[in-house]
GROMACS .gro file of N, CA and C in nm:
model
  528
    1GLU      N    1   0.080  -0.119   0.002
    1GLU     CA    2   0.000   0.000   0.000
    1GLU      C    3   0.085   0.126   0.000
    2ASN      N    4   0.199   0.117   0.059
    2ASN     CA    5   0.285   0.238   0.072
    2ASN      C    6   0.391   0.239  -0.038
    3ALA      N    7   0.367   0.177  -0.148
    3ALA     CA    8   0.469   0.169  -0.254
    3ALA      C    9   0.493   0.308  -0.319
    4GLU      N   10   0.389   0.390  -0.323
    4GLU     CA   11   0.405   0.523  -0.387
    4GLU      C   12   0.495   0.613  -0.301
    5ASN      N   13   0.504   0.587  -0.174
    5ASN     CA   14   0.590   0.667  -0.086
    5ASN      C   15   0.732   0.611  -0.081
    6ASP      N   16   0.755   0.494  -0.136
    6ASP     CA   17   0.886   0.429  -0.136
    6ASP      C   18   0.980   0.507  -0.229
    7PRO      N   19   1.102   0.533  -0.189
    7PRO     CA   20   1.194   0.605  -0.278
    7PRO      C   21   1.227   0.526  -0.405
    8ARG      N   22   1.217   0.395  -0.398
    8ARG     CA   23   1.245   0.318  -0.520
    8ARG      C   24   1.137   0.337  -0.625
    9PHE      N   25   1.016   0.375  -0.584
    9PHE     CA   26   0.906   0.399  -0.675
    9PHE      C   27   0.935   0.518  -0.769
   10ALA      N   28   1.005   0.615  -0.718
   10ALA     CA   29   1.041   0.735  -0.796
   10ALA      C   30   1.139   0.701  -0.909
   11HIS      N   31   1.217   0.596  -0.894
   11HIS     CA   32   1.319   0.560  -0.993
   11HIS      C   33   1.260   0.478  -1.106
   12LEU      N   34   1.135   0.440  -1.096
   12LEU     CA   35   1.072   0.362  -1.203
   12LEU      C   36   1.028   0.453  -1.316
   13THR      N   37   1.018   0.396  -1.433
   13THR     CA   38   0.965   0.476  -1.545
   13THR      C   39   0.818   0.502  -1.527
   14LYS      N   40   0.768   0.598  -1.603
   14LYS     CA   41   0.627   0.635  -1.593
   14LYS      C   42   0.535   0.517  -1.627
   15LYS      N   43   0.577   0.440  -1.724
   15LYS     CA   44   0.496   0.322  -1.767
   15LYS      C   45   0.493   0.218  -1.658
   16GLU      N   46   0.604   0.191  -1.589
   16GLU     CA   47   0.614   0.096  -1.483
   16GLU      C   48   0.530   0.141  -1.364
   17ARG      N   49   0.539   0.272  -1.331
   17ARG     CA   50   0.458   0.324  -1.223
   17ARG      C   51   0.309   0.312  -1.251
   18LEU      N   52   0.267   0.347  -1.374
   18LEU     CA   53   0.126   0.332  -1.413
   18LEU      C   54   0.078   0.191  -1.400
   19GLY      N   55   0.162   0.097  -1.443
   19GLY     CA   56   0.128  -0.046  -1.434
   19GLY      C   57   0.111  -0.094  -1.293
   20LEU      N   58   0.198  -0.045  -1.205
   20LEU     CA   59   0.186  -0.083  -1.062
   20LEU      C   60   0.065  -0.018  -0.998
   21ILE      N   61   0.032   0.106  -1.036
   21ILE     CA   62  -0.087   0.172  -0.979
   21ILE      C   63  -0.214   0.100  -1.025
   22LYS      N   64  -0.216   0.061  -1.154
   22LYS     CA   65  -0.335  -0.012  -1.207
   22LYS      C   66  -0.350  -0.147  -1.138
   23GLN      N   67  -0.238  -0.216  -1.119
   23GLN     CA   68  -0.241  -0.345  -1.051
   23GLN      C   69  -0.288  -0.331  -0.910
   24ARG      N   70  -0.244  -0.229  -0.840
   24ARG     CA   71  -0.286  -0.204  -0.702
   24ARG      C   72  -0.435  -0.174  -0.697
   25SER      N   73  -0.482  -0.093  -0.790
   25SER     CA   74  -0.623  -0.058  -0.795
   25SER      C   75  -0.711  -0.181  -0.820
   26ARG      N   76  -0.667  -0.263  -0.911
   26ARG     CA   77  -0.741  -0.388  -0.943
   26ARG      C   78  -0.741  -0.483  -0.821
   27LEU      N   79  -0.630  -0.497  -0.754
   27LEU     CA   80  -0.625  -0.584  -0.636
   27LEU      C   81  -0.712  -0.529  -0.525
   28GLU      N   82  -0.712  -0.399  -0.505
   28GLU     CA   83  -0.798  -0.339  -0.401
   28GLU      C   84  -0.945  -0.364  -0.432
   29HIS      N   85  -0.980  -0.359  -0.557
   29HIS     CA   86  -1.123  -0.379  -0.597
   29HIS      C   87  -1.159  -0.525  -0.575
   30VAL      N   88  -1.072  -0.618  -0.611
   30VAL     CA   89  -1.103  -0.762  -0.604
   30VAL      C   90  -1.098  -0.810  -0.461
   31LEU      N   91  -0.999  -0.767  -0.386
   31LEU     CA   92  -0.978  -0.823  -0.253
   31LEU      C   93  -1.025  -0.731  -0.140
   32ALA      N   94  -1.109  -0.635  -0.167
   32ALA     CA   95  -1.151  -0.542  -0.062
   32ALA      C   96  -1.229  -0.612   0.055
   33GLY      N   97  -1.313  -0.709   0.021
   33GLY     CA   98  -1.387  -0.778   0.121
   33GLY      C   99  -1.297  -0.867   0.210
   34ILE      N  100  -1.199  -0.922   0.154
   34ILE     CA  101  -1.108  -1.013   0.229
   34ILE      C  102  -1.017  -0.932   0.323
   35LYS      N  103  -0.980  -0.813   0.282
   35LYS     CA  104  -0.886  -0.733   0.362
   35LYS      C  105  -0.942  -0.702   0.499
   36ASP      N  106  -1.069  -0.681   0.511
   36ASP     CA  107  -1.129  -0.644   0.642
   36ASP      C  108  -1.186  -0.760   0.719
   37MET      N  109  -1.166  -0.884   0.674
   37MET     CA  110  -1.220  -1.000   0.748
   37MET      C  111  -1.141  -1.016   0.876
   38SER      N  112  -1.214  -1.041   0.985
   38SER     CA  113  -1.148  -1.064   1.114
   38SER      C  114  -1.126  -1.211   1.142
   39ARG      N  115  -1.200  -1.298   1.074
   39ARG     CA  116  -1.184  -1.442   1.094
   39ARG      C  117  -1.221  -1.515   0.967
   40ARG      N  118  -1.190  -1.645   0.965
   40ARG     CA  119  -1.222  -1.726   0.846
   40ARG      C  120  -1.372  -1.747   0.838
   41PRO      N  121  -1.422  -1.757   0.719
   41PRO     CA  122  -1.571  -1.781   0.701
   41PRO      C  123  -1.604  -1.924   0.744
   42ASP      N  124  -1.729  -1.945   0.784
   42ASP     CA  125  -1.774  -2.078   0.822
   42ASP      C  126  -1.808  -2.161   0.700
   43ALA      N  127  -1.842  -2.100   0.591
   43ALA     CA  128  -1.876  -2.172   0.468
   43ALA      C  129  -1.852  -2.076   0.350
   44LEU      N  130  -1.843  -2.137   0.229
   44LEU     CA  131  -1.822  -2.061   0.107
   44LEU      C  132  -1.929  -2.099   0.010
   45PHE      N  133  -2.002  -2.006  -0.043
   45PHE     CA  134  -2.106  -2.028  -0.144
   45PHE      C  135  -2.055  -1.975  -0.277
   46VAL      N  136  -2.044  -2.063  -0.377
   46VAL     CA  137  -1.989  -2.027  -0.508
   46VAL      C  138  -2.094  -2.052  -0.615
   47VAL      N  139  -2.112  -1.954  -0.703
   47VAL     CA  140  -2.212  -1.969  -0.811
   47VAL      C  141  -2.145  -2.044  -0.929
   48ASP      N  142  -2.033  -1.997  -0.978
   48ASP     CA  143  -1.964  -2.059  -1.090
   48ASP      C  144  -1.833  -2.122  -1.043
   49THR      N  145  -1.838  -2.252  -1.017
   49THR     CA  146  -1.721  -2.319  -0.959
   49THR      C  147  -1.604  -2.325  -1.053
   50ARG      N  148  -1.629  -2.322  -1.184
   50ARG     CA  149  -1.518  -2.322  -1.280
   50ARG      C  150  -1.443  -2.190  -1.279
   51ARG      N  151  -1.519  -2.081  -1.277
   51ARG     CA  152  -1.458  -1.952  -1.273
   51ARG      C  153  -1.388  -1.923  -1.142
   52GLU      N  154  -1.445  -1.966  -1.034
   52GLU     CA  155  -1.393  -1.940  -0.897
   52GLU      C  156  -1.311  -2.060  -0.847
   53HIS      N  157  -1.240  -2.130  -0.934
   53HIS     CA  158  -1.170  -2.247  -0.894
   53HIS      C  159  -1.059  -2.219  -0.790
   54ILE      N  160  -1.003  -2.100  -0.793
   54ILE     CA  161  -0.896  -2.066  -0.696
   54ILE      C  162  -0.958  -2.053  -0.557
   55ALA      N  163  -1.075  -1.991  -0.547
   55ALA     CA  164  -1.140  -1.977  -0.419
   55ALA      C  165  -1.183  -2.114  -0.364
   56VAL      N  166  -1.231  -2.201  -0.452
   56VAL     CA  167  -1.269  -2.337  -0.411
   56VAL      C  168  -1.149  -2.414  -0.363
   57ALA      N  169  -1.037  -2.404  -0.433
   57ALA     CA  170  -0.913  -2.475  -0.391
   57ALA      C  171  -0.866  -2.421  -0.255
   58GLU      N  172  -0.869  -2.290  -0.238
   58GLU     CA  173  -0.825  -2.232  -0.113
   58GLU      C  174  -0.915  -2.275   0.002
   59ALA      N  175  -1.044  -2.280  -0.020
   59ALA     CA  176  -1.140  -2.323   0.082
   59ALA      C  177  -1.116  -2.470   0.118
   60ASN      N  178  -1.091  -2.551   0.016
   60ASN     CA  179  -1.065  -2.692   0.045
   60ASN      C  180  -0.937  -2.710   0.122
   61ARG      N  181  -0.836  -2.630   0.092
   61ARG     CA  182  -0.707  -2.638   0.167
   61ARG      C  183  -0.727  -2.596   0.312
   62LEU      N  184  -0.813  -2.496   0.335
   62LEU     CA  185  -0.839  -2.451   0.475
   62LEU      C  186  -0.950  -2.530   0.541
   63ARG      N  187  -1.002  -2.631   0.475
   63ARG     CA  188  -1.110  -2.713   0.525
   63ARG      C  189  -1.238  -2.631   0.559
   64ILE      N  190  -1.270  -2.537   0.471
   64ILE     CA  191  -1.393  -2.461   0.481
   64ILE      C  192  -1.493  -2.529   0.387
   65PRO      N  193  -1.613  -2.562   0.435
   65PRO     CA  194  -1.714  -2.628   0.352
   65PRO      C  195  -1.753  -2.537   0.232
   66VAL      N  196  -1.764  -2.600   0.119
   66VAL     CA  197  -1.797  -2.528  -0.005
   66VAL      C  198  -1.933  -2.571  -0.057
   67ILE      N  199  -2.023  -2.475  -0.075
   67ILE     CA  200  -2.152  -2.499  -0.132
   67ILE      C  201  -2.146  -2.434  -0.271
   68GLY      N  202  -2.182  -2.511  -0.376
   68GLY     CA  203  -2.167  -2.452  -0.509
   68GLY      C  204  -2.270  -2.502  -0.604
   69LEU      N  205  -2.308  -2.408  -0.696
   69LEU     CA  206  -2.396  -2.446  -0.808
   69LEU      C  207  -2.313  -2.517  -0.911
   70ILE      N  208  -2.352  -2.639  -0.946
   70ILE     CA  209  -2.276  -2.720  -1.037
   70ILE      C  210  -2.352  -2.732  -1.167
   71ASP      N  211  -2.295  -2.684  -1.275
   71ASP     CA  212  -2.354  -2.700  -1.407
   71ASP      C  213  -2.298  -2.829  -1.467
   72THR      N  214  -2.344  -2.864  -1.586
   72THR     CA  215  -2.295  -2.988  -1.650
   72THR      C  216  -2.152  -2.983  -1.689
   73ASN      N  217  -2.096  -2.865  -1.698
   73ASN     CA  218  -1.953  -2.853  -1.737
   73ASN      C  219  -1.860  -2.839  -1.619
   74ALA      N  220  -1.906  -2.857  -1.496
   74ALA     CA  221  -1.822  -2.838  -1.378
   74ALA      C  222  -1.797  -2.971  -1.308
   75ASP      N  223  -1.689  -2.977  -1.232
   75ASP     CA  224  -1.651  -3.098  -1.160
   75ASP      C  225  -1.704  -3.089  -1.015
   76PRO      N  226  -1.795  -3.178  -0.975
   76PRO     CA  227  -1.855  -3.171  -0.841
   76PRO      C  228  -1.763  -3.233  -0.735
   77ASN      N  229  -1.652  -3.293  -0.768
   77ASN     CA  230  -1.569  -3.360  -0.671
   77ASN      C  231  -1.501  -3.265  -0.571
   78ASN      N  232  -1.477  -3.140  -0.607
   78ASN     CA  233  -1.413  -3.045  -0.517
   78ASN      C  234  -1.511  -2.969  -0.432
   79ILE      N  235  -1.640  -2.992  -0.448
   79ILE     CA  236  -1.745  -2.918  -0.379
   79ILE      C  237  -1.804  -3.012  -0.271
   80ASP      N  238  -1.813  -2.962  -0.146
   80ASP     CA  239  -1.867  -3.041  -0.038
   80ASP      C  240  -2.020  -3.059  -0.050
   81PHE      N  241  -2.091  -2.955  -0.090
   81PHE     CA  242  -2.235  -2.958  -0.104
   81PHE      C  243  -2.273  -2.908  -0.245
   82PRO      N  244  -2.264  -2.996  -0.346
   82PRO     CA  245  -2.297  -2.951  -0.482
   82PRO      C  246  -2.448  -2.939  -0.501
   83ILE      N  247  -2.488  -2.836  -0.572
   83ILE     CA  248  -2.628  -2.815  -0.608
   83ILE      C  249  -2.635  -2.816  -0.759
   84PRO      N  250  -2.698  -2.919  -0.817
   84PRO     CA  251  -2.707  -2.921  -0.966
   84PRO      C  252  -2.801  -2.811  -1.014
   85ALA      N  253  -2.747  -2.717  -1.088
   85ALA     CA  254  -2.828  -2.607  -1.135
   85ALA      C  255  -2.755  -2.538  -1.254
   86ASN      N  256  -2.830  -2.457  -1.324
   86ASN     CA  257  -2.771  -2.377  -1.432
   86ASN      C  258  -2.703  -2.255  -1.374
   87ASP      N  259  -2.573  -2.252  -1.379
   87ASP     CA  260  -2.502  -2.142  -1.318
   87ASP      C  261  -2.486  -2.026  -1.413
   88ASP      N  262  -2.545  -2.030  -1.531
   88ASP     CA  263  -2.539  -1.923  -1.625
   88ASP      C  264  -2.665  -1.834  -1.627
   89ALA      N  265  -2.778  -1.894  -1.586
   89ALA     CA  266  -2.906  -1.819  -1.591
   89ALA      C  267  -2.920  -1.733  -1.465
   90ILE      N  268  -2.956  -1.607  -1.486
   90ILE     CA  269  -2.970  -1.514  -1.375
   90ILE      C  270  -3.081  -1.556  -1.283
   91ARG      N  271  -3.193  -1.607  -1.334
   91ARG     CA  272  -3.305  -1.646  -1.248
   91ARG      C  273  -3.267  -1.764  -1.161
   92SER      N  274  -3.191  -1.857  -1.213
   92SER     CA  275  -3.144  -1.971  -1.134
   92SER      C  276  -3.053  -1.923  -1.021
   93ILE      N  277  -2.962  -1.836  -1.054
   93ILE     CA  278  -2.866  -1.784  -0.956
   93ILE      C  279  -2.944  -1.707  -0.845
   94GLU      N  280  -3.039  -1.624  -0.887
   94GLU     CA  281  -3.116  -1.549  -0.789
   94GLU      C  282  -3.191  -1.640  -0.697
   95LEU      N  283  -3.256  -1.744  -0.755
   95LEU     CA  284  -3.335  -1.837  -0.676
   95LEU      C  285  -3.250  -1.901  -0.565
   96PHE      N  286  -3.139  -1.962  -0.606
   96PHE     CA  287  -3.056  -2.033  -0.509
   96PHE      C  288  -2.989  -1.936  -0.409
   97ALA      N  289  -2.946  -1.819  -0.460
   97ALA     CA  290  -2.880  -1.724  -0.368
   97ALA      C  291  -2.980  -1.673  -0.262
   98THR      N  292  -3.102  -1.644  -0.302
   98THR     CA  293  -3.198  -1.595  -0.204
   98THR      C  294  -3.239  -1.703  -0.109
   99LYS      N  295  -3.258  -1.825  -0.155
   99LYS     CA  296  -3.293  -1.937  -0.068
   99LYS      C  297  -3.183  -1.965   0.034
  100ILE      N  298  -3.060  -1.962  -0.012
  100ILE     CA  299  -2.949  -1.988   0.077
  100ILE      C  300  -2.932  -1.874   0.177
  101ALA      N  301  -2.948  -1.751   0.130
  101ALA     CA  302  -2.940  -1.636   0.224
  101ALA      C  303  -3.050  -1.641   0.329
  102ASP      N  304  -3.172  -1.677   0.286
  102ASP     CA  305  -3.284  -1.688   0.378
  102ASP      C  306  -3.260  -1.800   0.480
  103ALA      N  307  -3.201  -1.911   0.435
  103ALA     CA  308  -3.173  -2.024   0.529
  103ALA      C  309  -3.063  -1.982   0.626
  104ILE      N  310  -2.967  -1.908   0.583
  104ILE     CA  311  -2.862  -1.861   0.673
  104ILE      C  312  -2.918  -1.767   0.779
  105ILE      N  313  -3.002  -1.674   0.738
  105ILE     CA  314  -3.063  -1.581   0.831
  105ILE      C  315  -3.151  -1.657   0.931
  106GLU      N  316  -3.232  -1.751   0.882
  106GLU     CA  317  -3.318  -1.831   0.970
  106GLU      C  318  -3.237  -1.914   1.066
  107GLY      N  319  -3.131  -1.981   1.015
  107GLY     CA  320  -3.045  -2.059   1.105
  107GLY      C  321  -2.979  -1.977   1.207
  108ARG      N  322  -2.936  -1.858   1.171
  108ARG     CA  323  -2.869  -1.767   1.263
  108ARG      C  324  -2.964  -1.720   1.373
  109ASN      N  325  -3.088  -1.690   1.333
  109ASN     CA  326  -3.189  -1.651   1.432
  109ASN      C  327  -3.220  -1.763   1.528
  110GLN      N  328  -3.232  -1.887   1.475
  110GLN     CA  329  -3.256  -2.001   1.564
  110GLN      C  330  -3.141  -2.023   1.658
  111TRP      N  331  -3.021  -2.006   1.607
  111TRP     CA  332  -2.900  -2.027   1.691
  111TRP      C  333  -2.899  -1.924   1.803
  112ARG      N  334  -2.934  -1.798   1.768
  112ARG     CA  335  -2.933  -1.697   1.868
  112ARG      C  336  -3.043  -1.718   1.973
  113ALA      N  337  -3.159  -1.768   1.929
  113ALA     CA  338  -3.269  -1.794   2.020
  113ALA      C  339  -3.237  -1.913   2.113
  114SER      N  340  -3.160  -2.009   2.065
  114SER     CA  341  -3.130  -2.126   2.147
  114SER      C  342  -3.018  -2.102   2.249
  115ARG      N  343  -2.941  -1.994   2.230
  115ARG     CA  344  -2.836  -1.962   2.326
  115ARG      C  345  -2.895  -1.915   2.457
  116PRO      N  346  -2.841  -1.958   2.571
  116PRO     CA  347  -2.889  -1.904   2.696
  116PRO      C  348  -2.844  -1.758   2.711
  117GLU      N  349  -2.938  -1.677   2.755
  117GLU     CA  350  -2.907  -1.535   2.771
  117GLU      C  351  -2.820  -1.514   2.895
  118ARG      N  352  -2.726  -1.422   2.885
  118ARG     CA  353  -2.640  -1.393   3.002
  118ARG      C  354  -2.718  -1.302   3.096
  119SER      N  355  -2.702  -1.333   3.221
  119SER     CA  356  -2.762  -1.243   3.320
  119SER      C  357  -2.669  -1.127   3.343
  120SER      N  358  -2.720  -1.020   3.399
  120SER     CA  359  -2.637  -0.903   3.418
  120SER      C  360  -2.531  -0.922   3.530
  121ARG      N  361  -2.552  -1.026   3.612
  121ARG     CA  362  -2.457  -1.052   3.720
  121ARG      C  363  -2.348  -1.148   3.683
  122SER      N  364  -2.358  -1.211   3.567
  122SER     CA  365  -2.257  -1.311   3.531
  122SER      C  366  -2.122  -1.241   3.502
  123PRO      N  367  -2.014  -1.302   3.544
  123PRO     CA  368  -1.882  -1.236   3.524
  123PRO      C  369  -1.848  -1.232   3.376
  124ARG      N  370  -1.790  -1.124   3.333
  124ARG     CA  371  -1.747  -1.108   3.197
  124ARG      C  372  -1.594  -1.111   3.188
  125ARG      N  373  -1.548  -1.151   3.071
  125ARG     CA  374  -1.405  -1.143   3.052
  125ARG      C  375  -1.364  -0.997   3.042
  126ARG      N  376  -1.241  -0.967   3.078
  126ARG     CA  377  -1.194  -0.834   3.071
  126ARG      C  378  -1.183  -0.786   2.929
  127GLY      N  379  -1.239  -0.673   2.897
  127GLY     CA  380  -1.232  -0.617   2.764
  127GLY      C  381  -1.327  -0.674   2.663
  128ALA      N  382  -1.418  -0.767   2.704
  128ALA     CA  383  -1.509  -0.825   2.608
  128ALA      C  384  -1.608  -0.727   2.553
  129GLY      N  385  -1.652  -0.633   2.631
  129GLY     CA  386  -1.745  -0.534   2.586
  129GLY      C  387  -1.684  -0.433   2.490
  130ARG      N  388  -1.558  -0.404   2.508
  130ARG     CA  389  -1.492  -0.311   2.416
  130ARG      C  390  -1.484  -0.363   2.273
  131ASP      N  391  -1.460  -0.490   2.258
  131ASP     CA  392  -1.451  -0.547   2.123
  131ASP      C  393  -1.580  -0.534   2.050
  132ARG      N  394  -1.690  -0.561   2.115
  132ARG     CA  395  -1.821  -0.554   2.048
  132ARG      C  396  -1.856  -0.412   2.016
  133ALA      N  397  -1.829  -0.316   2.106
  133ALA     CA  398  -1.867  -0.180   2.082
  133ALA      C  399  -1.785  -0.117   1.971
  134ALA      N  400  -1.659  -0.154   1.958
  134ALA     CA  401  -1.574  -0.096   1.855
  134ALA      C  402  -1.596  -0.159   1.719
  135ALA      N  403  -1.644  -0.279   1.713
  135ALA     CA  404  -1.664  -0.348   1.584
  135ALA      C  405  -1.787  -0.296   1.516
  136PRO      N  406  -1.780  -0.270   1.385
  136PRO     CA  407  -1.898  -0.222   1.312
  136PRO      C  408  -1.999  -0.333   1.298
  137ALA      N  409  -2.123  -0.294   1.291
  137ALA     CA  410  -2.233  -0.393   1.278
  137ALA      C  411  -2.223  -0.458   1.142
  138ALA      N  412  -2.234  -0.590   1.138
  138ALA     CA  413  -2.229  -0.664   1.013
  138ALA      C  414  -2.364  -0.714   0.972
  139PRO      N  415  -2.392  -0.732   0.843
  139PRO     CA  416  -2.522  -0.783   0.800
  139PRO      C  417  -2.540  -0.925   0.853
  140ALA      N  418  -2.665  -0.968   0.870
  140ALA     CA  419  -2.693  -1.096   0.933
  140ALA      C  420  -2.641  -1.211   0.845
  141ALA      N  421  -2.638  -1.197   0.716
  141ALA     CA  422  -2.597  -1.309   0.629
  141ALA      C  423  -2.446  -1.317   0.612
  142ALA      N  424  -2.370  -1.221   0.665
  142ALA     CA  425  -2.226  -1.220   0.643
  142ALA      C  426  -2.153  -1.329   0.719
  143LYS      N  427  -2.198  -1.363   0.842
  143LYS     CA  428  -2.127  -1.464   0.923
  143LYS      C  429  -2.223  -1.571   0.970
  144PRO      N  430  -2.250  -1.671   0.879
  144PRO     CA  431  -2.343  -1.776   0.920
  144PRO      C  432  -2.275  -1.879   1.007
  145PRO      N  433  -2.351  -1.943   1.098
  145PRO     CA  434  -2.299  -2.055   1.174
  145PRO      C  435  -2.268  -2.168   1.080
  146ALA      N  436  -2.168  -2.248   1.117
  146ALA     CA  437  -2.122  -2.356   1.030
  146ALA      C  438  -2.233  -2.458   1.002
  147ASP      N  439  -2.318  -2.489   1.100
  147ASP     CA  440  -2.416  -2.594   1.081
  147ASP      C  441  -2.545  -2.538   1.020
  148ALA      N  442  -2.558  -2.409   1.002
  148ALA     CA  443  -2.685  -2.352   0.951
  148ALA      C  444  -2.691  -2.351   0.802
  149ALA      N  445  -2.584  -2.318   0.732
  149ALA     CA  446  -2.586  -2.301   0.590
  149ALA      C  447  -2.607  -2.432   0.514
  150PRO      N  448  -2.532  -2.538   0.539
  150PRO     CA  449  -2.549  -2.658   0.455
  150PRO      C  450  -2.680  -2.733   0.474
  151ALA      N  451  -2.740  -2.728   0.588
  151ALA     CA  452  -2.860  -2.809   0.614
  151ALA      C  453  -2.975  -2.778   0.517
  152PRO      N  454  -3.014  -2.654   0.494
  152PRO     CA  455  -3.129  -2.633   0.406
  152PRO      C  456  -3.099  -2.656   0.259
  153VAL      N  457  -2.973  -2.659   0.221
  153VAL     CA  458  -2.937  -2.670   0.079
  153VAL      C  459  -2.970  -2.808   0.024
  154ALA      N  460  -2.940  -2.914   0.098
  154ALA     CA  461  -2.960  -3.050   0.045
  154ALA      C  462  -3.105  -3.081   0.018
  155PRO      N  463  -3.201  -3.048   0.101
  155PRO     CA  464  -3.339  -3.080   0.068
  155PRO      C  465  -3.391  -3.011  -0.058
  156VAL      N  466  -3.345  -2.892  -0.089
  156VAL     CA  467  -3.395  -2.818  -0.202
  156VAL      C  468  -3.358  -2.893  -0.330
  157ALA      N  469  -3.232  -2.941  -0.339
  157ALA     CA  470  -3.186  -3.007  -0.458
  157ALA      C  471  -3.254  -3.146  -0.472
  158SER      N  472  -3.268  -3.216  -0.360
  158SER     CA  473  -3.324  -3.354  -0.371
  158SER      C  474  -3.473  -3.351  -0.394
  159GLU      N  475  -3.546  -3.253  -0.345
  159GLU     CA  476  -3.690  -3.251  -0.365
  159GLU      C  477  -3.724  -3.230  -0.510
  160GLU      N  478  -3.649  -3.146  -0.583
  160GLU     CA  479  -3.679  -3.116  -0.717
  160GLU      C  480  -3.638  -3.239  -0.807
  161ALA      N  481  -3.536  -3.311  -0.769
  161ALA     CA  482  -3.490  -3.422  -0.853
  161ALA      C  483  -3.578  -3.544  -0.833
  162ALA      N  484  -3.644  -3.560  -0.723
  162ALA     CA  485  -3.723  -3.681  -0.696
  162ALA      C  486  -3.860  -3.672  -0.769
  163PRO      N  487  -3.904  -3.785  -0.826
  163PRO     CA  488  -4.036  -3.783  -0.890
  163PRO      C  489  -4.146  -3.774  -0.787
  164PRO      N  490  -4.264  -3.720  -0.825
  164PRO     CA  491  -4.374  -3.713  -0.731
  164PRO      C  492  -4.413  -3.851  -0.684
  165PRO      N  493  -4.452  -3.867  -0.556
  165PRO     CA  494  -4.487  -3.999  -0.502
  165PRO      C  495  -4.607  -4.063  -0.575
  166ALA      N  496  -4.701  -3.985  -0.618
  166ALA     CA  497  -4.819  -4.038  -0.685
  166ALA      C  498  -4.786  -4.108  -0.814
  167ALA      N  499  -4.682  -4.059  -0.884
  167ALA     CA  500  -4.647  -4.116  -1.012
  167ALA      C  501  -4.579  -4.249  -1.000
  168THR      N  502  -4.517  -4.281  -0.888
  168THR     CA  503  -4.446  -4.406  -0.875
  168THR      C  504  -4.526  -4.511  -0.802
  169GLU      N  505  -4.618  -4.468  -0.712
  169GLU     CA  506  -4.689  -4.565  -0.629
  169GLU      C  507  -4.815  -4.621  -0.696
  170SER      N  508  -4.892  -4.536  -0.757
  170SER     CA  509  -5.022  -4.587  -0.806
  170SER      C  510  -5.036  -4.571  -0.954
  171ALA      N  511  -4.938  -4.613  -1.029
  171ALA     CA  512  -4.947  -4.605  -1.175
  171ALA      C  513  -5.032  -4.720  -1.227
  172PRO      N  514  -5.126  -4.694  -1.317
  172PRO     CA  515  -5.211  -4.798  -1.370
  172PRO      C  516  -5.130  -4.893  -1.459
  173GLU      N  517  -5.161  -5.021  -1.450
  173GLU     CA  518  -5.090  -5.119  -1.531
  173GLU      C  519  -5.150  -5.129  -1.666
  174ALA      N  520  -5.069  -5.136  -1.767
  174ALA     CA  521  -5.117  -5.148  -1.905
  174ALA      C  522  -5.144  -5.296  -1.939
  175GLU      N  523  -5.254  -5.318  -2.013
  175GLU     CA  524  -5.287  -5.455  -2.055
  175GLU      C  525  -5.219  -5.489  -2.189
  176ALA      N  526  -5.173  -5.612  -2.204
  176ALA     CA  527  -5.104  -5.649  -2.326
  176ALA      C  528  -5.195  -5.705  -2.430
   0.00000   0.00000   0.00000
């Protein structure tokens, strides 16, 4: 970040400086969300697993569960919770993204409701209140519990793939 203030930066040609400034700007744009993360995510949701293969590989290396939309041209072996879907259609992406976000919010609310509330007399760790007050408020879907995100995903994919029960149980027999 402080490369422009470095005395070696002044010795570069104008073209080299411009290239470094453009590269820095591009990296800041792409990695802005990661820069401010205070901890590892509990899960990773990926829409296009082929395009985001680096993020999937990094999550696998860090043992972060990966939930991903898998199209016919993608490899489901690297994804912990594959969802067969068209990852090119905007409606498909919106459907799955909203369902997963809703499930994360619902799971987070259930998790918060199941936690025992602290009484005002319970001893607190030193400095625990300062960390919460200084930290900016994050959106509810930003930090899902590890067990909340994957659970609702599997039933959505399996319900659509399964044939209706009436079609398999009471089909009329054809006479020969």
